[in-house]
Amino acid sequence: MDTNAAIPRPIHDGLVPWPDDLAAEYRRRGYWADRPLGEYVLTAADRWPDKVALVSGEGRLTYAELVFRMDAAAERLLDIGLRPGDRVIVQLPNDWQFVVFTLACFRAGIVPVMALPAHRSHELTHMALHAEAVALVVPDRVKDYDHQALAEHVAASSPFVRWTFVSGEARGDALPLEPLLAVADDDAAATRSRMDGRAPHPDAVACFLLSGGTTGMPKLIARTHNDYACNIRETSAISEVDERTVYLGTLPASHNFPLACPGVLGTLFAGGTSVMLPSPEPVRAFTTIERERVTLAAAVPAVVQRWLEYRRDRGGDQLASLRVLQVGGSRLPDELAARVQPELGARLQQVFGMAEGLINMTRLDDPDEVIHATQGRPVCDADEVRVVGADGADVNDGDPGLILTRGPYTPRGYFRAEEHNSRAFVDGWYGSGDVVVRRPDGNLVVLGRDKDIINRGGEKISAEEVENVVYRLPEVDLVAAVAMPDPILGERLCLCVSLMPGRTLELERVRTFMVEAGLASFKLPERLDVLDDLPLTKVGKIDKRALRERVAAVVTGSST
Ligand code: OOB
């Protein structure tokens, strides 16, 4: 432990609360139930103590075991010196440690910052500094990658980090995660009652999610116990989650969709079983669905496509138990949507959501036309959605416009991002930058977006973040990161550059440079177009629309 670590500022310094009158209204109408997240799992455990809550590899935890570990870990975290409101960067694969650690944080009022397993030093260092995180939690290795070395680097780059917990083999000053998550010597009831006395306020921040981000670095989204419980409750109702649900958590569990829509948490709150799987690769996913009798799974469109292909090639009835397949994160083409139920045998549920809050879903009993051709409608009665034109005025249903939203689980601002908030939030309305049409039946269709990101199969890449790094290359004069169409992922990243006089540049050089700069590998460009000049708009900005059209013409032309 580093006793010289700097002391982080308190968490409330940097939050944007809901206005008091609305908060009172959300409470009065029951959207905010005033229970901290840890309590919901305890309630399920009281009802079904011996039921299997969690499956991870060959391991299984019953509800009684899960909540005992949650309480014991929560108490240990506080005992070693973490305080309620302290932030902890969590970068763990989909396994039981992720779930127990996250729940322990909720129980103790410690705030996990939900990093993705793909994040590297560029992203993690930024998060650690911005959140003033006091601890890091990583696996020792995943495949060939040494996450512990990554954590060492991040810890050395931030004055706030005092503890590093490692799942697996801990080295040096790092602490092993497994003993932290073990059951306690004391009995479960005594541990629980002590932790009941230390439960966080339901309006406190439960976790930080990461925004897909249009700016240089991902923004942190503070989700309170009250708002996140609302998110989980409303999505659980619409996905019809109950104690019979067996959920397959195969997208990275730190992402809002598999975490809480209704995801791993919704399933655990309802008394069901969450099955953790680190990759959606079809052979293991199908075997797991068959073995565990999975009833509900969530996927991005690119995964659905792989599952459809695998099913076509192999046949069989491994998916017989699967009732509902949720798909979201990026636009599901209507043709793929129409194949899900006939070929995979599961009801499709389209999900158009965001870490910032608003979740839209098709309903399980919607007509096929709605399920195949729309991304659903808000899950909560108190969600407000406007669709506006460029002038900010509401457009008519049926006309395209930008979506604005507010509601009981859509926070009013990013954490410590005043300047950005003044643009992303207008009078409390969050503008996601998605271009949608609201049909007369209330369902939304996502047509595109007016924000500078590349959506690579659900993984969001901020163009600006990539450009900022590429500008450090001495060869580069101007750079633009743009989306190019891709039949599987929807989009991939193409880099368009003009060079300094007499210079040349290869794609591999850019990729290596970005890896060395510590960027997550999903952000690496997959095509490089060197142009004499980048086209400019009338006001002199790089004309990204022209570049997108150009690269689309080239790649679709060359693939036919
Ligand atoms: C989900 O969350 P994020 O925060 O990674 O990304 C949000 C953005 C949306 O603004 C939109 O641009 C895009 O992802 N998106 C979709 C979509 N679902 C998300 N675009 C088209 N069709 C869809 N179905 O991606 C997310 C969070 C919770 C649940 C589901 C997805």
Coordinates of C-alpha atoms and ligand atoms in Angstrom, one line a residue:
M1 CA 0.0 0.0 0.0
D2 CA 1.3 3.4 -0.9
T3 CA 0.9 5.7 2.1
N4 CA 2.0 8.7 0.0
A5 CA -1.0 8.6 -2.2
A6 CA -2.8 11.8 -2.9
I7 CA -6.2 12.2 -1.3
P8 CA -9.1 12.3 -3.9
R9 CA -11.7 15.0 -3.8
P10 CA -15.1 13.8 -2.6
I11 CA -17.4 12.3 -5.2
H12 CA -20.2 14.9 -4.9
D13 CA -17.8 17.5 -6.2
G14 CA -18.5 17.0 -9.9
L15 CA -22.0 15.5 -10.0
V16 CA -25.1 17.1 -11.6
P17 CA -28.1 16.2 -9.5
W18 CA -31.7 16.0 -10.8
P19 CA -33.7 19.0 -9.8
D20 CA -35.4 18.7 -6.4
D21 CA -38.9 18.8 -7.6
L22 CA -38.4 16.1 -10.1
A23 CA -36.5 13.9 -7.7
A24 CA -39.4 14.2 -5.3
E25 CA -41.8 13.3 -8.1
Y26 CA -39.7 10.2 -9.1
R27 CA -39.7 9.1 -5.5
R28 CA -43.5 9.7 -5.0
R29 CA -44.3 7.8 -8.1
G30 CA -42.1 4.9 -7.1
Y31 CA -39.5 5.1 -9.8
W32 CA -36.9 5.7 -7.1
A33 CA -37.5 3.0 -4.5
D34 CA -34.9 4.3 -2.1
R35 CA -33.1 1.0 -1.7
P36 CA -29.3 0.6 -2.3
L37 CA -28.5 -1.9 -5.0
G38 CA -27.0 -4.5 -2.7
E39 CA -30.3 -4.9 -0.9
Y40 CA -32.0 -6.3 -4.0
V41 CA -29.7 -9.3 -4.1
L42 CA -30.2 -9.9 -0.4
T43 CA -34.0 -10.0 -0.9
A44 CA -33.6 -12.6 -3.6
A45 CA -31.2 -14.6 -1.4
D46 CA -33.7 -14.6 1.4
R47 CA -36.3 -16.1 -0.9
W48 CA -34.1 -18.6 -2.7
P49 CA -30.9 -19.2 -0.6
D50 CA -30.1 -22.5 -2.2
K51 CA -30.8 -21.6 -5.8
V52 CA -27.8 -21.2 -8.1
A53 CA -27.2 -17.4 -8.6
L54 CA -24.1 -17.5 -10.6
V55 CA -22.3 -19.8 -13.0
S56 CA -18.8 -19.1 -14.1
G57 CA -16.7 -21.8 -15.8
E58 CA -17.1 -24.9 -13.7
G59 CA -17.9 -22.8 -10.6
R60 CA -21.3 -22.2 -9.2
L61 CA -22.5 -20.0 -6.4
T62 CA -25.8 -20.2 -4.6
Y63 CA -27.6 -17.1 -3.5
A64 CA -26.6 -17.7 0.1
E65 CA -23.0 -18.1 -1.0
L66 CA -23.1 -15.1 -3.2
V67 CA -24.4 -12.6 -0.6
F68 CA -22.1 -13.9 2.1
R69 CA -19.2 -13.3 -0.2
M70 CA -20.6 -9.9 -1.1
D71 CA -21.0 -8.8 2.5
A72 CA -17.6 -10.2 3.5
A73 CA -15.8 -8.5 0.7
A74 CA -17.6 -5.2 1.3
E75 CA -16.5 -5.3 4.9
R76 CA -12.9 -6.1 4.1
L77 CA -12.7 -3.3 1.5
L78 CA -13.8 -0.8 4.2
D79 CA -11.6 -2.4 6.8
I80 CA -8.4 -2.0 4.7
G81 CA -9.1 1.6 4.3
L82 CA -11.4 2.3 1.3
R83 CA -14.1 4.7 2.1
P84 CA -17.7 5.1 0.8
G85 CA -17.5 7.3 -2.3
D86 CA -14.0 6.1 -3.3
R87 CA -13.6 5.1 -6.9
V88 CA -12.1 1.9 -8.1
I89 CA -11.3 1.0 -11.7
V90 CA -12.6 -2.5 -12.4
Q91 CA -11.2 -4.3 -15.4
L92 CA -12.2 -7.9 -15.1
P93 CA -13.4 -10.5 -17.7
N94 CA -16.9 -12.0 -17.4
D95 CA -16.4 -14.2 -14.4
W96 CA -17.7 -14.6 -10.8
Q97 CA -15.0 -12.3 -9.5
F98 CA -16.4 -9.4 -11.5
V99 CA -19.9 -10.0 -10.1
V100 CA -18.9 -10.5 -6.4
F101 CA -16.5 -7.5 -6.5
T102 CA -19.1 -5.2 -8.1
L103 CA -21.8 -6.2 -5.7
A104 CA -19.4 -5.7 -2.7
C105 CA -18.7 -2.2 -4.0
F106 CA -22.5 -1.5 -4.2
R107 CA -22.9 -2.8 -0.7
A108 CA -20.1 -0.7 0.8
G109 CA -20.9 2.4 -1.2
I110 CA -17.6 2.1 -3.0
V111 CA -17.9 3.1 -6.6
P112 CA -16.7 0.8 -9.4
V113 CA -15.6 2.6 -12.6
M114 CA -16.6 0.1 -15.3
A115 CA -13.6 -0.3 -17.6
L116 CA -13.7 -2.7 -20.6
P117 CA -11.3 -5.6 -20.8
A118 CA -10.0 -4.1 -24.0
H119 CA -8.9 -0.8 -22.5
R120 CA -5.2 -0.1 -22.2
S121 CA -3.0 2.5 -20.6
H122 CA -4.3 5.4 -22.6
E123 CA -7.9 4.8 -21.4
L124 CA -7.2 3.5 -17.9
T125 CA -4.8 6.2 -17.0
H126 CA -7.3 8.8 -18.1
M127 CA -10.0 7.2 -16.0
A128 CA -7.8 6.7 -13.0
L129 CA -6.8 10.4 -13.0
H130 CA -10.2 11.8 -13.9
A131 CA -12.1 9.7 -11.3
E132 CA -9.2 10.0 -8.8
A133 CA -9.5 6.3 -8.3
V134 CA -7.8 4.8 -5.2
A135 CA -7.7 1.3 -6.4
L136 CA -7.4 -0.9 -9.6
V137 CA -8.8 -4.4 -10.1
V138 CA -7.4 -6.5 -12.9
P139 CA -6.9 -10.1 -13.9
D140 CA -3.3 -11.3 -13.9
R141 CA -3.4 -12.1 -17.6
V142 CA -6.0 -12.6 -20.3
K143 CA -4.6 -14.7 -23.2
D144 CA -1.1 -13.3 -23.8
Y145 CA -1.8 -9.9 -22.3
D146 CA -0.3 -9.0 -18.9
H147 CA -3.0 -6.8 -17.2
Q148 CA -1.0 -6.7 -14.0
A149 CA 1.8 -4.9 -15.8
L150 CA -0.8 -2.6 -17.2
A151 CA -2.1 -1.9 -13.7
E152 CA 1.4 -1.2 -12.5
H153 CA 1.8 1.4 -15.3
V154 CA -1.5 3.0 -14.5
A155 CA -0.8 3.1 -10.7
A156 CA 2.6 4.7 -11.4
S157 CA 0.9 7.4 -13.5
S158 CA -1.7 8.4 -10.9
P159 CA -1.0 9.9 -7.5
F160 CA -4.3 8.6 -6.2
V161 CA -3.9 4.9 -6.6
R162 CA -3.2 3.1 -3.3
W163 CA -4.2 -0.5 -3.9
T164 CA -4.1 -2.9 -6.9
F165 CA -6.1 -6.1 -6.6
V166 CA -5.3 -9.0 -9.0
S167 CA -7.4 -11.9 -9.9
G168 CA -5.0 -14.9 -10.2
E169 CA -1.3 -14.5 -9.4
A170 CA -0.5 -11.2 -7.7
R171 CA 3.0 -9.8 -7.9
G172 CA 4.9 -7.2 -5.9
D173 CA 2.7 -4.9 -3.9
A174 CA -0.5 -6.1 -5.6
L175 CA -3.1 -7.8 -3.4
P176 CA -4.7 -11.1 -4.5
L177 CA -8.4 -10.7 -5.2
E178 CA -9.6 -14.1 -4.3
P179 CA -9.1 -13.9 -0.5
L180 CA -10.9 -10.5 -0.5
L181 CA -13.9 -12.2 -2.1
A182 CA -13.9 -15.3 0.2
V183 CA -16.6 -16.0 2.8
A184 CA -15.8 -14.6 6.2
D185 CA -14.9 -16.5 9.4
D186 CA -17.8 -14.8 11.2
D187 CA -21.2 -16.1 10.3
A188 CA -23.2 -14.8 7.4
A189 CA -26.0 -13.2 9.5
A190 CA -23.6 -11.2 11.7
T191 CA -21.6 -10.0 8.7
R192 CA -24.8 -9.0 7.0
S193 CA -26.1 -7.1 9.9
R194 CA -22.9 -5.1 10.3
M195 CA -23.0 -4.2 6.6
D196 CA -26.7 -3.2 6.8
G197 CA -25.5 -0.6 9.2
R198 CA -23.0 0.7 6.7
A199 CA -25.3 0.7 3.6
P200 CA -24.9 3.7 1.3
H201 CA -27.6 6.3 0.7
P202 CA -29.8 5.3 -2.3
D203 CA -29.1 8.7 -3.9
A204 CA -25.4 8.0 -3.7
V205 CA -23.4 7.1 -6.8
A206 CA -23.4 3.3 -7.3
C207 CA -21.1 3.1 -10.3
F208 CA -19.5 5.0 -13.1
L209 CA -20.3 3.9 -16.7
L210 CA -18.2 5.1 -19.6
S211 CA -19.7 7.1 -22.4
G212 CA -19.2 6.0 -26.0
G213 CA -17.7 9.4 -26.3
T214 CA -17.6 12.0 -29.0
T215 CA -14.8 14.0 -27.3
G216 CA -11.1 13.3 -26.8
M217 CA -11.5 10.8 -24.0
P218 CA -14.5 8.7 -22.6
K219 CA -16.7 10.6 -20.2
L220 CA -17.7 9.2 -16.8
I221 CA -21.4 8.7 -16.2
A222 CA -22.4 8.6 -12.5
R223 CA -25.3 6.3 -12.0
T224 CA -27.0 6.4 -8.6
H225 CA -28.4 3.4 -6.7
N226 CA -31.9 4.9 -7.2
D227 CA -31.5 5.6 -10.9
Y228 CA -29.8 2.3 -11.7
A229 CA -32.3 0.3 -9.8
C230 CA -35.0 2.0 -11.9
N231 CA -33.1 1.1 -15.1
I232 CA -32.9 -2.5 -14.0
R233 CA -36.5 -2.8 -12.7
E234 CA -38.1 -1.3 -15.9
T235 CA -36.0 -3.4 -18.3
S236 CA -36.5 -6.5 -16.3
A237 CA -40.3 -6.1 -16.5
I238 CA -40.2 -5.7 -20.2
S239 CA -37.8 -8.6 -20.8
E240 CA -40.1 -10.6 -18.4
V241 CA -37.2 -11.6 -16.1
D242 CA -38.1 -13.8 -13.1
E243 CA -36.6 -16.5 -11.0
R244 CA -36.8 -18.9 -13.9
T245 CA -34.6 -16.7 -16.0
V246 CA -31.1 -18.1 -16.9
Y247 CA -29.2 -15.2 -18.4
L248 CA -26.1 -15.5 -20.6
G249 CA -23.7 -12.7 -19.9
T250 CA -21.3 -12.8 -22.8
L251 CA -20.9 -9.2 -23.9
P252 CA -18.3 -7.5 -21.6
A253 CA -20.2 -7.3 -18.3
S254 CA -19.1 -3.8 -17.5
H255 CA -21.2 -2.4 -20.4
N256 CA -24.6 -1.2 -19.5
F257 CA -26.4 -3.6 -21.8
P258 CA -25.2 -6.9 -20.3
L259 CA -24.9 -5.4 -16.8
A260 CA -28.3 -3.9 -16.2
C261 CA -30.7 -4.0 -19.2
P262 CA -31.7 -6.3 -17.5
G263 CA -28.5 -8.3 -17.8
V264 CA -26.5 -9.9 -15.0
L265 CA -27.9 -7.6 -12.3
G266 CA -31.5 -7.8 -13.4
T267 CA -31.4 -11.6 -13.3
L268 CA -29.8 -11.6 -9.8
F269 CA -32.4 -9.2 -8.5
A270 CA -35.1 -11.5 -9.7
G271 CA -33.8 -14.7 -8.3
G272 CA -32.6 -16.1 -11.7
T273 CA -29.2 -17.5 -12.7
S274 CA -26.5 -15.4 -14.4
V275 CA -24.1 -17.4 -16.5
M276 CA -20.8 -15.6 -17.1
L277 CA -19.0 -16.3 -20.3
P278 CA -15.9 -14.3 -21.5
S279 CA -16.6 -14.5 -25.2
P280 CA -19.7 -14.8 -27.5
E281 CA -17.8 -17.1 -29.8
P282 CA -20.5 -19.6 -31.1
V283 CA -19.0 -23.0 -30.2
R284 CA -18.8 -22.1 -26.5
A285 CA -21.8 -19.9 -26.4
F286 CA -24.0 -22.6 -27.9
T287 CA -22.6 -25.3 -25.6
T288 CA -23.2 -23.1 -22.6
I289 CA -26.7 -22.3 -23.6
E290 CA -27.5 -26.0 -24.0
R291 CA -25.7 -27.0 -20.8
E292 CA -27.2 -24.3 -18.5
R293 CA -30.6 -24.2 -20.3
V294 CA -30.2 -20.4 -20.9
T295 CA -33.4 -18.6 -21.5
L296 CA -32.3 -15.0 -22.2
A297 CA -29.1 -13.7 -23.9
A298 CA -27.9 -10.3 -25.2
A299 CA -25.8 -9.8 -28.3
V300 CA -24.7 -7.1 -30.7
P301 CA -25.7 -7.5 -34.4
A302 CA -22.2 -8.8 -35.4
V303 CA -22.6 -11.7 -32.9
V304 CA -26.1 -12.5 -34.1
Q305 CA -24.7 -12.8 -37.6
R306 CA -22.1 -15.3 -36.4
W307 CA -24.7 -17.2 -34.4
L308 CA -27.0 -17.4 -37.4
E309 CA -24.2 -18.7 -39.7
Y310 CA -23.1 -21.2 -37.1
R311 CA -26.6 -22.5 -36.7
R312 CA -27.0 -22.7 -40.5
D313 CA -23.8 -24.8 -40.8
R314 CA -24.4 -27.1 -37.8
G315 CA -28.1 -27.4 -37.4
G316 CA -29.1 -29.1 -34.1
D317 CA -31.2 -27.9 -31.2
Q318 CA -28.7 -26.5 -28.8
L319 CA -30.7 -23.3 -28.4
A320 CA -33.9 -25.0 -27.5
S321 CA -34.2 -23.3 -24.1
L322 CA -33.5 -19.8 -25.4
R323 CA -36.7 -17.8 -25.2
V324 CA -35.5 -14.3 -25.9
L325 CA -32.4 -12.9 -27.7
Q326 CA -31.8 -9.2 -27.1
V327 CA -29.9 -7.3 -29.8
G328 CA -28.6 -3.8 -29.5
G329 CA -25.5 -1.6 -29.4
S330 CA -25.6 -0.8 -33.1
R331 CA -28.3 -1.0 -35.7
L332 CA -29.6 -4.4 -36.5
P333 CA -30.4 -4.6 -40.2
D334 CA -34.0 -5.5 -40.8
E335 CA -33.1 -8.6 -42.9
L336 CA -31.1 -10.1 -40.0
A337 CA -33.8 -9.2 -37.6
A338 CA -36.3 -11.2 -39.6
R339 CA -34.1 -14.3 -39.4
V340 CA -33.7 -14.5 -35.7
Q341 CA -36.9 -16.2 -34.6
P342 CA -37.2 -18.6 -37.6
E343 CA -33.5 -19.7 -37.5
L344 CA -32.5 -19.4 -33.8
G345 CA -35.9 -20.2 -32.3
A346 CA -35.8 -17.3 -29.9
R347 CA -38.0 -14.2 -29.8
L348 CA -36.0 -11.1 -30.9
Q349 CA -36.0 -8.1 -28.6
Q350 CA -34.3 -5.0 -30.1
V351 CA -32.6 -2.7 -27.6
F352 CA -31.6 0.8 -28.4
G353 CA -29.9 2.1 -25.3
M354 CA -27.0 4.2 -24.0
A355 CA -24.8 4.3 -20.9
E356 CA -26.2 7.8 -20.3
G357 CA -29.6 6.4 -19.5
L358 CA -32.6 6.0 -21.8
I359 CA -33.3 2.4 -22.9
N360 CA -35.8 1.5 -25.7
M361 CA -37.0 -2.0 -26.3
T362 CA -39.4 -3.8 -28.5
R363 CA -41.9 -5.7 -26.4
L364 CA -42.0 -9.5 -26.6
D365 CA -45.6 -9.5 -27.8
D366 CA -45.2 -6.7 -30.4
P367 CA -46.2 -7.7 -33.9
D368 CA -43.3 -9.1 -36.0
E369 CA -43.2 -5.9 -38.1
V370 CA -42.4 -3.8 -35.0
I371 CA -39.8 -6.3 -33.8
H372 CA -38.1 -6.5 -37.2
A373 CA -38.1 -2.9 -38.3
T374 CA -37.9 -0.8 -35.1
Q375 CA -35.6 -0.3 -32.2
G376 CA -38.5 -0.2 -29.8
R377 CA -39.8 2.5 -27.4
P378 CA -38.8 3.8 -23.9
V379 CA -39.0 1.2 -21.1
C380 CA -40.3 3.6 -18.5
D381 CA -43.5 5.7 -18.3
A382 CA -41.5 8.6 -16.9
D383 CA -39.0 8.6 -19.8
E384 CA -39.4 11.7 -21.9
V385 CA -38.3 11.7 -25.6
R386 CA -38.3 14.6 -28.0
V387 CA -37.2 14.4 -31.7
V388 CA -36.0 17.7 -32.9
G389 CA -34.8 19.3 -36.1
A390 CA -31.6 21.3 -36.7
D391 CA -33.4 24.4 -35.3
G392 CA -34.2 22.6 -32.0
A393 CA -37.9 22.5 -32.7
D394 CA -39.8 19.3 -32.4
V395 CA -40.5 17.5 -35.7
N396 CA -43.6 15.6 -36.5
D397 CA -43.8 11.8 -35.9
G398 CA -42.6 10.1 -39.0
D399 CA -40.0 12.8 -39.7
P400 CA -36.3 12.3 -38.9
G401 CA -34.6 14.3 -36.1
L402 CA -32.2 14.2 -33.3
I403 CA -33.3 12.4 -30.1
L404 CA -33.3 14.3 -26.8
T405 CA -34.2 12.6 -23.6
R406 CA -34.6 12.9 -19.8
G407 CA -36.1 10.7 -17.1
P408 CA -35.6 9.0 -13.8
Y409 CA -32.5 7.0 -14.9
T410 CA -31.0 9.5 -17.3
P411 CA -28.4 11.6 -15.4
R412 CA -28.3 15.3 -15.9
G413 CA -24.6 15.6 -16.7
Y414 CA -21.3 13.8 -17.0
F415 CA -18.9 13.7 -14.0
R416 CA -16.6 16.7 -13.8
A417 CA -17.3 17.8 -17.4
E418 CA -18.9 21.2 -17.1
E419 CA -17.8 22.5 -20.5
H420 CA -18.9 19.4 -22.3
N421 CA -22.2 19.2 -20.4
S422 CA -23.2 22.6 -21.6
R423 CA -23.3 21.2 -25.1
A424 CA -24.5 17.6 -24.5
F425 CA -27.3 18.6 -22.1
V426 CA -29.9 21.3 -23.0
D427 CA -32.1 22.2 -20.1
G428 CA -31.6 18.8 -18.6
W429 CA -32.3 17.0 -21.9
Y430 CA -29.5 14.7 -23.0
G431 CA -28.8 14.7 -26.8
S432 CA -27.2 11.4 -27.7
G433 CA -26.6 12.5 -31.3
D434 CA -28.7 9.7 -32.8
V435 CA -30.9 10.5 -35.7
V436 CA -34.3 8.8 -35.3
V437 CA -37.8 8.6 -36.6
R438 CA -40.6 8.2 -34.1
R439 CA -43.4 6.3 -35.8
P440 CA -47.0 7.1 -34.9
D441 CA -47.1 3.9 -32.8
G442 CA -44.4 5.4 -30.6
N443 CA -41.6 3.1 -31.8
L444 CA -38.3 4.6 -32.7
V445 CA -36.2 3.7 -35.8
V446 CA -32.5 4.6 -35.7
L447 CA -31.6 6.1 -39.0
G448 CA -28.0 7.3 -38.3
R449 CA -26.3 9.8 -36.1
D450 CA -25.0 13.2 -36.0
K451 CA -22.0 12.6 -33.7
D452 CA -18.4 12.0 -34.5
I453 CA -18.0 8.4 -33.5
I454 CA -17.4 5.1 -35.3
N455 CA -19.7 2.3 -34.1
R456 CA -17.6 -0.8 -34.7
G457 CA -20.1 -3.6 -34.0
G458 CA -21.3 -1.9 -30.8
E459 CA -17.8 -0.7 -29.7
K460 CA -17.8 3.0 -29.8
I461 CA -14.7 4.8 -31.1
S462 CA -14.4 8.6 -30.7
A463 CA -13.0 10.0 -33.9
E464 CA -11.4 12.9 -32.0
E465 CA -9.6 10.6 -29.6
V466 CA -8.0 8.7 -32.4
E467 CA -7.2 11.8 -34.4
N468 CA -5.5 13.4 -31.3
V469 CA -3.1 10.5 -31.1
V470 CA -2.4 10.3 -34.9
Y471 CA -1.6 14.0 -35.0
R472 CA 1.5 13.1 -32.9
L473 CA 3.0 11.3 -35.9
P474 CA 5.5 13.6 -37.6
E475 CA 4.4 12.4 -41.1
V476 CA 0.9 13.6 -40.6
D477 CA -0.4 17.0 -41.8
L478 CA -4.2 16.5 -41.5
V479 CA -6.1 13.5 -40.3
A480 CA -9.7 12.4 -40.1
A481 CA -11.1 9.2 -38.6
V482 CA -14.2 8.2 -40.4
A483 CA -16.5 5.2 -40.5
M484 CA -16.4 2.8 -43.5
P485 CA -19.3 0.5 -44.1
D486 CA -18.7 -3.2 -43.2
P487 CA -21.0 -6.1 -43.8
I488 CA -20.4 -7.7 -40.5
L489 CA -19.5 -5.0 -37.9
G490 CA -21.6 -2.3 -39.6
E491 CA -18.7 0.1 -39.5
R492 CA -14.9 0.0 -39.2
L493 CA -12.5 2.8 -38.8
C494 CA -10.8 4.3 -41.8
L495 CA -8.1 6.9 -41.4
C496 CA -7.9 9.6 -44.1
V497 CA -4.7 11.6 -43.9
S498 CA -2.7 14.1 -45.9
L499 CA 1.0 14.1 -45.2
M500 CA 3.9 16.5 -44.7
P501 CA 5.9 17.2 -47.8
G502 CA 8.1 14.3 -48.9
R503 CA 6.6 11.8 -46.3
T504 CA 5.0 8.5 -46.7
L505 CA 2.9 6.5 -44.3
E506 CA 1.8 2.9 -44.0
L507 CA -1.2 1.5 -42.1
E508 CA 1.0 -0.8 -40.0
R509 CA 3.1 2.2 -38.8
V510 CA 0.0 4.0 -37.6
R511 CA -1.3 0.9 -35.8
T512 CA 2.0 0.2 -34.1
F513 CA 2.2 3.8 -33.0
M514 CA -1.3 3.6 -31.5
V515 CA -0.6 0.4 -29.7
E516 CA 2.5 2.0 -28.2
A517 CA 0.5 5.0 -27.2
G518 CA -1.7 2.5 -25.2
L519 CA -4.9 2.6 -27.1
A520 CA -7.4 -0.2 -26.9
S521 CA -7.0 -2.4 -30.0
F522 CA -10.6 -2.0 -31.2
K523 CA -9.7 1.7 -31.9
L524 CA -6.9 0.9 -34.4
P525 CA -7.7 1.9 -38.0
E526 CA -8.4 -0.9 -40.5
R527 CA -7.7 1.1 -43.6
L528 CA -5.5 4.1 -44.4
D529 CA -6.2 6.5 -47.2
V530 CA -3.4 8.9 -48.0
L531 CA -4.8 11.8 -50.0
D532 CA -3.1 14.8 -51.5
D533 CA -5.5 17.1 -49.6
L534 CA -8.4 16.5 -47.3
P535 CA -11.6 18.1 -48.5
L536 CA -12.7 21.1 -46.5
T537 CA -16.2 22.5 -45.8
K538 CA -17.1 26.1 -46.5
V539 CA -16.0 27.1 -43.0
G540 CA -12.7 25.4 -43.4
K541 CA -13.3 22.2 -41.3
I542 CA -12.4 18.8 -42.7
D543 CA -15.4 17.6 -44.6
K544 CA -16.0 14.2 -43.0
R545 CA -19.2 13.6 -44.9
A546 CA -17.4 13.8 -48.2
L547 CA -14.7 11.5 -46.8
R548 CA -17.2 9.0 -45.6
E549 CA -19.0 9.0 -49.0
R550 CA -15.7 8.6 -50.7
V551 CA -14.5 5.6 -48.6
A552 CA -17.9 4.0 -48.8
A553 CA -17.8 4.2 -52.6
V554 CA -14.4 2.6 -52.6
V555 CA -15.0 -0.2 -50.2
T556 CA -18.4 -1.2 -51.5
G557 CA -17.2 -0.9 -55.0
S558 CA -14.2 -3.1 -54.4
S559 CA -16.1 -5.7 -52.5
T560 CA -18.7 -6.4 -55.3
Ligands
OOB1 C1 -25.3 0.9 -25.8 O1 -24.7 1.9 -25.0 P1 -23.4 2.8 -25.4 O2 -23.4 3.8 -24.4 O3 -22.3 1.9 -25.7 O4 -23.8 3.4 -26.8 C2 -24.9 4.2 -27.1 C3 -25.1 4.5 -28.5 C4 -26.4 5.1 -28.9 O5 -26.4 6.5 -28.7 C5 -26.5 4.7 -30.4 O6 -25.6 5.6 -31.1 C6 -25.9 3.4 -30.4 O7 -25.0 3.3 -29.3 N1 -26.9 2.3 -30.3 C7 -27.7 1.9 -31.3 C8 -28.5 0.8 -30.8 N2 -28.1 0.7 -29.5 C9 -27.2 1.6 -29.2 N3 -27.8 2.3 -32.6 C10 -28.7 1.7 -33.4 N4 -29.5 0.7 -33.0 C11 -29.4 0.2 -31.7 N5 -30.2 -0.8 -31.3 O8 -24.9 0.7 -26.9 C12 -26.4 0.2 -25.1 C13 -26.7 0.4 -23.8 C14 -27.7 -0.3 -23.2 C15 -28.5 -1.2 -23.9 C16 -28.2 -1.4 -25.3 C17 -27.2 -0.7 -25.9

